[in-house]
Every structure is written in C-alpha cells, then in structure tokens.
Tab-separated table of C-alpha atoms in Angstrom:
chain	number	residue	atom	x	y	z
A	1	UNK	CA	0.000	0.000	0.000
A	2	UNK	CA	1.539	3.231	-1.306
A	3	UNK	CA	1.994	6.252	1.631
A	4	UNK	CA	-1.079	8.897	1.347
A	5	UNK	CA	-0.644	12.163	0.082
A	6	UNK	CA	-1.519	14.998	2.837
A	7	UNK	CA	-2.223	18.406	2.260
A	8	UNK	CA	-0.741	19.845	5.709
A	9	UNK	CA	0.892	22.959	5.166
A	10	UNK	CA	2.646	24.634	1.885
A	11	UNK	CA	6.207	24.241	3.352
A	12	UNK	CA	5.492	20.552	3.139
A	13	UNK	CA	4.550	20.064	-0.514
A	14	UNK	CA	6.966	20.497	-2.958
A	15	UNK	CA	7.221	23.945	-5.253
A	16	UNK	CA	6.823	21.966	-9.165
A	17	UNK	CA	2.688	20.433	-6.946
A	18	UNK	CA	1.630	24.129	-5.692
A	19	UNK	CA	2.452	24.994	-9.049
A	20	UNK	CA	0.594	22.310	-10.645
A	21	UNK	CA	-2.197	22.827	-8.655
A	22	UNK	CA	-2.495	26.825	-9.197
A	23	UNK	CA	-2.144	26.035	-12.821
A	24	UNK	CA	-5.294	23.068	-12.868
A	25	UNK	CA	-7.172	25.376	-10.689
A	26	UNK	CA	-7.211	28.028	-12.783
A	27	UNK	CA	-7.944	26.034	-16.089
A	28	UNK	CA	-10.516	24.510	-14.484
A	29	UNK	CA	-12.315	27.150	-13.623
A	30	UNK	CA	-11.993	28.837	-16.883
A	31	UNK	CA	-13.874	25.842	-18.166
A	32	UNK	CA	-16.509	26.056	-15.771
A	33	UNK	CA	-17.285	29.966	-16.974
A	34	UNK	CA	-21.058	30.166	-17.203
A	35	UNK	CA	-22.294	26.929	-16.107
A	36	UNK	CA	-24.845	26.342	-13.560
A	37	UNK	CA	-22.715	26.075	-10.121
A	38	UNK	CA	-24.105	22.121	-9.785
A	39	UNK	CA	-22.681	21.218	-13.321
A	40	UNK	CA	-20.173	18.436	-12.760
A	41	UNK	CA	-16.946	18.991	-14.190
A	42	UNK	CA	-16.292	16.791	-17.337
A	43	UNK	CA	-15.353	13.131	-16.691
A	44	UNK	CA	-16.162	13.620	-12.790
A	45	UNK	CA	-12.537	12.858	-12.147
A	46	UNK	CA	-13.603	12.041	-8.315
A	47	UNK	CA	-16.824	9.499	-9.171
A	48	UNK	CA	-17.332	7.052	-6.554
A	49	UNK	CA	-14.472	8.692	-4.239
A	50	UNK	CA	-16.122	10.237	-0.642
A	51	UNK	CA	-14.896	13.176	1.783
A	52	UNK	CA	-15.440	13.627	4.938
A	53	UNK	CA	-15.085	17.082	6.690
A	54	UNK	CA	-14.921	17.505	10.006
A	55	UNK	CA	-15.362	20.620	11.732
A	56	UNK	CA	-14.591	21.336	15.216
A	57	UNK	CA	-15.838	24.915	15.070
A	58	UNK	CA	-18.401	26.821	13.018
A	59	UNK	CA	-16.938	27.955	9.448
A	60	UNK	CA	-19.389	29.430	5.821
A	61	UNK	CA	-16.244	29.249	3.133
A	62	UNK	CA	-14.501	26.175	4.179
A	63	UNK	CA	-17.415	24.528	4.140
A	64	UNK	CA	-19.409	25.105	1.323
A	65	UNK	CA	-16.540	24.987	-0.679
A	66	UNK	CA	-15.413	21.756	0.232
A	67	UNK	CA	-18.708	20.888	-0.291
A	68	UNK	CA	-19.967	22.157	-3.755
A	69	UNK	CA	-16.376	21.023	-5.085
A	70	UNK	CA	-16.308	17.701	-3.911
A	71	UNK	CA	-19.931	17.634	-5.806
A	72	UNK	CA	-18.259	19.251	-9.138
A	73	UNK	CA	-16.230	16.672	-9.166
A	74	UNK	CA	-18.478	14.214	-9.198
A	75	UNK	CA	-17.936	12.962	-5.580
A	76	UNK	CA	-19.964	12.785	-2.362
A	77	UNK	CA	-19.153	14.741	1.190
A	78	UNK	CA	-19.740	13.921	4.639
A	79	UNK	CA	-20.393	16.721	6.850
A	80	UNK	CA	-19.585	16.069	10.903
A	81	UNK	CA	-19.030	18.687	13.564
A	82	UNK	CA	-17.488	17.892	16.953
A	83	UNK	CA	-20.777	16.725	18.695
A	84	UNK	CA	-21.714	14.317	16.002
A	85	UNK	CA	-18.105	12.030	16.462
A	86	UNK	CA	-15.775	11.688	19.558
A	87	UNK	CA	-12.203	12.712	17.663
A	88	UNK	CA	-9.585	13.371	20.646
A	89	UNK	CA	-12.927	12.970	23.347
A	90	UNK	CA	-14.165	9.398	24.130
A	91	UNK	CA	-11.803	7.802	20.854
A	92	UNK	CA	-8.079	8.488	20.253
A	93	UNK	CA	-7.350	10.299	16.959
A	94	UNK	CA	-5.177	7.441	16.256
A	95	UNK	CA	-8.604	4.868	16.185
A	96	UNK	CA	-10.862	7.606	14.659
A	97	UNK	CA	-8.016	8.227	11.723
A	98	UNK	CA	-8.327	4.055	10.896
A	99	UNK	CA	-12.105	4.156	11.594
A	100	UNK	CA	-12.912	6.634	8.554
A	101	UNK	CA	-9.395	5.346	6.505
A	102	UNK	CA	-12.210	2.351	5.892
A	103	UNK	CA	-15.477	4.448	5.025
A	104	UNK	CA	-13.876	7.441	3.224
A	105	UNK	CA	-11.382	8.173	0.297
A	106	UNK	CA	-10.348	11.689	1.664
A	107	UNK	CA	-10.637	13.722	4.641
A	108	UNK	CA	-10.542	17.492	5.785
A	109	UNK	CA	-10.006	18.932	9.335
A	110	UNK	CA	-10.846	22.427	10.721
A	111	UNK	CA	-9.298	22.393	13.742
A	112	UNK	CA	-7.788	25.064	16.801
A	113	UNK	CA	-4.858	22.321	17.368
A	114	UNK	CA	-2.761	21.681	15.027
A	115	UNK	CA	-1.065	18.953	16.982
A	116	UNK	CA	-4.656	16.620	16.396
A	117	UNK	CA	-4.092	17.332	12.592
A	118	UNK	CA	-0.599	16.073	12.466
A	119	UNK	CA	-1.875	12.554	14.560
A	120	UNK	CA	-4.939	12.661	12.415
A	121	UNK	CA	-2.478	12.183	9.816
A	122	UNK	CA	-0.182	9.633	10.991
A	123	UNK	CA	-2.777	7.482	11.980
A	124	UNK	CA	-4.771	7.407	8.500
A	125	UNK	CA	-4.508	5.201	5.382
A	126	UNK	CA	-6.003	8.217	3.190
A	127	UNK	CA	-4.822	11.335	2.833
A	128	UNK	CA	-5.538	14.279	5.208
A	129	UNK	CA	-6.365	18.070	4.329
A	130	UNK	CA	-5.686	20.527	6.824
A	131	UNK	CA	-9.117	23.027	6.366
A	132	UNK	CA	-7.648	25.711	8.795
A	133	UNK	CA	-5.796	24.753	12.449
A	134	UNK	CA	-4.341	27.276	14.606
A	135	UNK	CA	-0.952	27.153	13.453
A	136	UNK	CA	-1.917	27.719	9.448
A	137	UNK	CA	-3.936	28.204	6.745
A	138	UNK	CA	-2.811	26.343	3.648
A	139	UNK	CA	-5.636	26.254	1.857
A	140	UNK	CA	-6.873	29.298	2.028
A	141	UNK	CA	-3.378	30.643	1.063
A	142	UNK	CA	-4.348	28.217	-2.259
A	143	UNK	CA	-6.439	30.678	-3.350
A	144	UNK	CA	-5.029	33.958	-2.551
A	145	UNK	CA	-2.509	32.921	-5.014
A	146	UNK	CA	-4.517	31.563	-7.309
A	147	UNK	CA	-6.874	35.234	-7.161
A	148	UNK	CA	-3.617	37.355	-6.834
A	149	UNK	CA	-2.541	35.671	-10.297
A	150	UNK	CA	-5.680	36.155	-11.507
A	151	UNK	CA	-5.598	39.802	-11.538
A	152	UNK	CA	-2.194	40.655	-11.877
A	153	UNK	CA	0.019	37.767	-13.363
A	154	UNK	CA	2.573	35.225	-11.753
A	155	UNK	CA	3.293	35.777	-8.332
A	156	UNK	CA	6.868	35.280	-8.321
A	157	UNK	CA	8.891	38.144	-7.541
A	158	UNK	CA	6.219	40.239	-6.774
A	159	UNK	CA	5.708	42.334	-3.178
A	160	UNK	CA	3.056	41.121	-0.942
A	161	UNK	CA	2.299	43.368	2.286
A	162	UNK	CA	0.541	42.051	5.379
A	163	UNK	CA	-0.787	44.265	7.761
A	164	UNK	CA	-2.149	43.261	11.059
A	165	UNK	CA	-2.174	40.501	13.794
A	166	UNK	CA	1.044	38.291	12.833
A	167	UNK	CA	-1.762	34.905	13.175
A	168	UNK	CA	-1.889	31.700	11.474
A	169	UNK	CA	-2.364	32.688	8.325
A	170	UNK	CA	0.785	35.095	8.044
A	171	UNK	CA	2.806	31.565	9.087
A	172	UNK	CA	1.042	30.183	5.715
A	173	UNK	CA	1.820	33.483	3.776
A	174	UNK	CA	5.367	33.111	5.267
A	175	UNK	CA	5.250	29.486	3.529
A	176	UNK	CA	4.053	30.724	0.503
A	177	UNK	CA	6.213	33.257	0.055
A	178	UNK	CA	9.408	30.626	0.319
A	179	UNK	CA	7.810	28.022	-1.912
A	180	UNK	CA	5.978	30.503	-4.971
A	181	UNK	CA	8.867	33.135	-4.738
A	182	UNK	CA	7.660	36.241	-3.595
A	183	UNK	CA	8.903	38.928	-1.188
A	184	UNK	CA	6.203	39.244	1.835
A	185	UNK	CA	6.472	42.530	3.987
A	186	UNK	CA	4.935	41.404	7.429
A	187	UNK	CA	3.748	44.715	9.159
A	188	UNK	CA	2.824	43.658	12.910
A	189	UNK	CA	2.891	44.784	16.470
A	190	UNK	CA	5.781	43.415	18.479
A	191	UNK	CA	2.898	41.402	20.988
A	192	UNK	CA	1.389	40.021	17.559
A	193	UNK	CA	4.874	38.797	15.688
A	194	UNK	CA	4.726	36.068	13.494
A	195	UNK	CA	5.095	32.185	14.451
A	196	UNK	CA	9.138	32.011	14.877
A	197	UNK	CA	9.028	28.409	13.690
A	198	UNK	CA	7.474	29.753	10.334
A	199	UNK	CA	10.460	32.903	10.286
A	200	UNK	CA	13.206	30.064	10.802
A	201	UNK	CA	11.788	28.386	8.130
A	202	UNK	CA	12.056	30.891	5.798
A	203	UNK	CA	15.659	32.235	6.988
A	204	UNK	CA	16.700	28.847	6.109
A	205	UNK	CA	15.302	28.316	2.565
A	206	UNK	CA	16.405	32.471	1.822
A	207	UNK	CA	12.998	33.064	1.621
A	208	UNK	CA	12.120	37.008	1.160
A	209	UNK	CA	9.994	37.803	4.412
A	210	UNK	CA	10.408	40.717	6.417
A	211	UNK	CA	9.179	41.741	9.785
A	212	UNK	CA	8.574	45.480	10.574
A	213	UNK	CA	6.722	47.738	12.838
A	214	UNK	CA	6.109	50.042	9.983
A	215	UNK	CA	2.895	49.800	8.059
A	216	UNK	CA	3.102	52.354	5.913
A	217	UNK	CA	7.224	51.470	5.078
A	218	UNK	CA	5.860	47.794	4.287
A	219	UNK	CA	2.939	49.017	1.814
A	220	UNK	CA	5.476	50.837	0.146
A	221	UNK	CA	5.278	49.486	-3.787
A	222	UNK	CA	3.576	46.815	-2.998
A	223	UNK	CA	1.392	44.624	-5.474
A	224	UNK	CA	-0.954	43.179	-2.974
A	225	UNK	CA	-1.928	44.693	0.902
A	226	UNK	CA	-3.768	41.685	2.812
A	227	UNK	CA	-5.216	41.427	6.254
A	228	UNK	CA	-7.209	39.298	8.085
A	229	UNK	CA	-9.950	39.591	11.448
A	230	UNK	CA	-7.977	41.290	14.382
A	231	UNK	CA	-9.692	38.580	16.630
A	232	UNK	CA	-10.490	34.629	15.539
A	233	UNK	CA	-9.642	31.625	17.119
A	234	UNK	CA	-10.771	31.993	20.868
A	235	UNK	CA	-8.631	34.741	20.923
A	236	UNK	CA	-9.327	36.904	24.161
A	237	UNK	CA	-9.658	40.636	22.751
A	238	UNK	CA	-8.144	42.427	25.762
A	239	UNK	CA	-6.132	45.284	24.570
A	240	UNK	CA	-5.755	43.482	20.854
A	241	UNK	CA	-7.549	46.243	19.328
A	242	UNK	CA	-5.258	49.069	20.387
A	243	UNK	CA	-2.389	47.321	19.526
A	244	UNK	CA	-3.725	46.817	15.894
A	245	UNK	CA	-5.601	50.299	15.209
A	246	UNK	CA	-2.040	51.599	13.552
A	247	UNK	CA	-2.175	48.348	11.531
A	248	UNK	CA	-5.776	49.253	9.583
A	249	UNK	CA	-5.694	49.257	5.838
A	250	UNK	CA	-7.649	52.316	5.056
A	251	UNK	CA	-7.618	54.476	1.845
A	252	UNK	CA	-4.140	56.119	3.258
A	253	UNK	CA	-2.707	53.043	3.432
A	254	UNK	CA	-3.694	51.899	-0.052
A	255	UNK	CA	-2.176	54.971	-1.492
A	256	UNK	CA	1.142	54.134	-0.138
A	257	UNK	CA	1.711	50.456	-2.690
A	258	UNK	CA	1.370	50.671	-6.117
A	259	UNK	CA	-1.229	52.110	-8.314
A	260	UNK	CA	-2.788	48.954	-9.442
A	261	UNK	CA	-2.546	47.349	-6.216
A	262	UNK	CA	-4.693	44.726	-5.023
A	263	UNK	CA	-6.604	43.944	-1.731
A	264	UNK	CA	-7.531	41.054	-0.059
A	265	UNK	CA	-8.901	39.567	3.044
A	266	UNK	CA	-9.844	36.042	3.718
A	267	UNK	CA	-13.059	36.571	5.289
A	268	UNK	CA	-14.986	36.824	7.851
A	269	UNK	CA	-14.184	40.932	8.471
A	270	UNK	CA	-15.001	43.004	11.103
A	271	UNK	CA	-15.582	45.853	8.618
A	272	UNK	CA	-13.887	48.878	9.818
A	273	UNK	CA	-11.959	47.335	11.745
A	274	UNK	CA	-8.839	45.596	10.550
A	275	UNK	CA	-9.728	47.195	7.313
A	276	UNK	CA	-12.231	50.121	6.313
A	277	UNK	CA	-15.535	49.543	4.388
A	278	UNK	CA	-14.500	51.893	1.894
A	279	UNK	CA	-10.696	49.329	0.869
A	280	UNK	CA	-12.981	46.371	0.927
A	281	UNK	CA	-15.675	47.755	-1.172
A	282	UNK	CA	-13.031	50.015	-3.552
A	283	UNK	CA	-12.149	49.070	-6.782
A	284	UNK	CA	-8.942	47.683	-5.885
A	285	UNK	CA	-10.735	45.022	-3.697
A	286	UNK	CA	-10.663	41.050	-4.471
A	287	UNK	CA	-12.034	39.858	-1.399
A	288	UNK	CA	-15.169	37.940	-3.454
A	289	UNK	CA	-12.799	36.611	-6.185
A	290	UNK	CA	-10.569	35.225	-3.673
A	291	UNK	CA	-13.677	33.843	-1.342
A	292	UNK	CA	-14.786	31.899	-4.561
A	293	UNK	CA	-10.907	30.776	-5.540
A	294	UNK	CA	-11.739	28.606	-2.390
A	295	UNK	CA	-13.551	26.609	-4.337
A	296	UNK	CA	-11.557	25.940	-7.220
A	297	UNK	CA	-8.481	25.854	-5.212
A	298	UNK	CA	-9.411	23.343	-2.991
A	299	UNK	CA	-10.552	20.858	-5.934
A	300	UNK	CA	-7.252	20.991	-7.556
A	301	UNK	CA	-6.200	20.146	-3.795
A	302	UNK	CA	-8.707	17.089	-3.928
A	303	UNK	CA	-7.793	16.276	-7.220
A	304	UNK	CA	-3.754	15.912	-6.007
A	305	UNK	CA	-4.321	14.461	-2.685
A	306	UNK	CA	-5.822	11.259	-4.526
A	307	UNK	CA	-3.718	11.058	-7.726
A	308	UNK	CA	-5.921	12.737	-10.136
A	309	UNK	CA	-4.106	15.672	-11.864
C-alpha cells in the first residue's frame, strides 16, 4: 500500500505540486465559466471517491466549498461537527483516523490544534487536508494565489504586504512566500509577531519575508496589501484592538503600494476594523474573487491528494 498524500501545510509540498495545482485550478475554472454552479466537471474525475469534513468549530467558506467542489467533481461529502463524532474525546485520533481510513477516500479537518491534525495524519490510510488549524492556513493561502494571479500575473517576484495581527495565516503566507517566490512585507505589532518556527523556516530556505513595525514602510510598492480579522480563534480581545488600530488598511494606506494594487482579506471581516468599508468595497478590492478561488483551489487540492491531476 503506497503512503497517502496529505495536504498539511505549503512548506510541506513540494514547489513543481503548488504549481501544478495553481495552474489546474485556474484552467478549471476557466472551463466552468457560465455553467450552472451544480454542473459536474467533465469526466467527474472524483466518481465514486467520498470526503469527509470535520469541523470542530463553526466555518461558511470552508465549508461550502469543500462541499460544492467535492460535488463538481463528481464525488460525495460527509459533513460532521465535533458533537456528532468523539475525535480526541471518548476515541483516540489514532482509532478515529483508521475508523474513517475504511469508510472514506479523503478527509478534511478544521481544527484550533494543530497537533490533532498532524496525529490525524499519521494514523490514517487516506490522505488528510488541513481546512484551517491554529498554526496555518494552507488552503486558504491556495487561493489567494490563485486570485492574486488572476488579476495581476505570476506571483513570483512580486511584493506582498501584510498588515495586522502576525496569526496563522501570516505563518502560511510566510510558507508561501518561500515556496511561490515572492517577497512578503509582514507589518505587525511586536505582541502580535509572526510564528518564529514559520520565520526560521524561511531564513533557512532564503525566503524574502520581512518583519517590521512600519505599516506604511511595508505598503510601500507593494502589489498586494492583505489582512485578516484582528480577533479569531478563541482569541481573548483584551487590549488586541489598540495594539492593531495603527495596523488598519484604510484608503491612506492603499495609497502608499502601487497604483494597481490589489486587496484582499480572507473573510470573515469586522468591517472597519482591521480594514475600512470603503478598501474592501473600492475598486482595488478582491475579497469575493478570492472567497470563490476557495472553491476551485481546494478541488485541484482534492484532485492531487488522490492522484488525479
């Protein structure tokens, strides 16, 4: 029996399958232009094959779009939350992994430990997708590249700023910036840095991320400005919100990267919050592009994770 293929974290897959996958996601969904958004895509490439998410808190993107793309691609889902199975509670992750390695072909985890994502993992015969855990983000770092490239061409040595709380999904930014070849501009209070097992990471592979106090010196040029809720997770708020005001994107901050510069924000916002109403509804805003690049992402995802691309 041949070792599954996880989908874990960027850092883990190799740069030629992001690449692959960006490319498939994209062609796909060019090919889907205009049909109904229950079409299946042609030859249902995952017929007969079944996915089960699991989702230990409450989530609208991850899940439909694991969903409706598992359905696109001809397949069936499995929807379970944390009080309809015992994972980590009355059954080890280690029995729960083999349990649905015999009922399932594929299976996704939202989780707030990352720890129960990497057993999950070791434990199953099938391979594992990390939907979100409180160490990183891969997936939805999938489609920020694949919506970034959409609108303004390949990634690679582009500028990428990040403004805000330095949270899970700067350490999958920080990945993708090492494995697609982009310089990433981390702007962040000094309470709020960045994972330093994701900055190691990228010291060692040369990666071009940078860590400053500085919003405005980070938006400076930059191609993309990105930012994400100032409080998710179980986070406690406490004094979080002063120590992120300075880090807003508003219009000010916009003007300071490049003319044609793009905006995102993974969703759910706090609107004028981390980031006014007027960036996210201004013409230089992606955020609905990228919440539907979820979708398509996450299918060429599928597609890898069981041999099919």
């Amino acid at each position: 029996m041949t070792n599954p293929i996880h989908f874990l974290d960027l850092h883990e897959v190799s740069k030629e399958d992001l690449r692959t996958m960006i490319d498939d996601a994209l062609a796909v969904k060019k090919a889907r232009a205009g049909k109904p958004k229950g079409t299946r895509d042609e030859g249902r490439p995952l017929d007969g094959h079944t996915l089960a998410c699991i989702f230990e808190f409450p989530s609208t993107r991850t899940r439909v779009s694991f969903d409706m793309g598992m359905r696109q691609l001809g397949g069936d889902t499995l929807v379970l939350n944390s009080d309809d199975m015992q994972l980590g509670r009355g059954e080890t992750i280690a029995d729960t992994a083999k349990v649905l390695s015999r009922m399932v072909d594929v299976i996704m985890l939202r989780t707030d430990n990352h720890q129960k994502l990497k057993d999950l993992a070791e434990n199953a015969s099938i391979p594992v997708i990390n939907g979100l855990s409180n160490f990183s983000h891969p997936c939805q770092l999938m489609a920020d590249v694949l919506t970034f490239e959409e609108h303004k061409g390949n990634i690679k040595d582009r500028v990428v700023t990040w403004s805000g709380d330095g949270n899970n999904m700067v350490t999958s930014w920080i990945h993708a910036a090492g494995q697609f070849g982009f310089e990433l501009r981390i702007a962040c209070p000094e309470e709020l840095s960045p994972n330093p097992v994701a900055l190691d990471w990228a010291k060692e592979v040369g990666a071009a991320v940078h860590v400053t106090r500085d919003p405005e010196e980070a938006a400076k040029g930059s191609d993309c400005l990105v930012t994400d809720t100032w409080v998710s997770m179980g986070d406690d708020v406490g004094a979080r919100h002063n120590l992120l005001k300075p880090y807003q994107i508003d219009e000010k901050l916009m003007e300071k990267a490049a003319s044609d510069a793009i905006f995102m924000h993974c969703l759910p916002a706090h609107r004028d919050e981390e980031a006014t109403t007027a960036v996210m509804d201004g013409s230089q805003s992606v955020i609905f592009d990228e919440a539907e690049n979820r979708l398509h992402a996450q299918k060429a995802v599928l597609r890898w994770c069981l041999g099919k691309i």
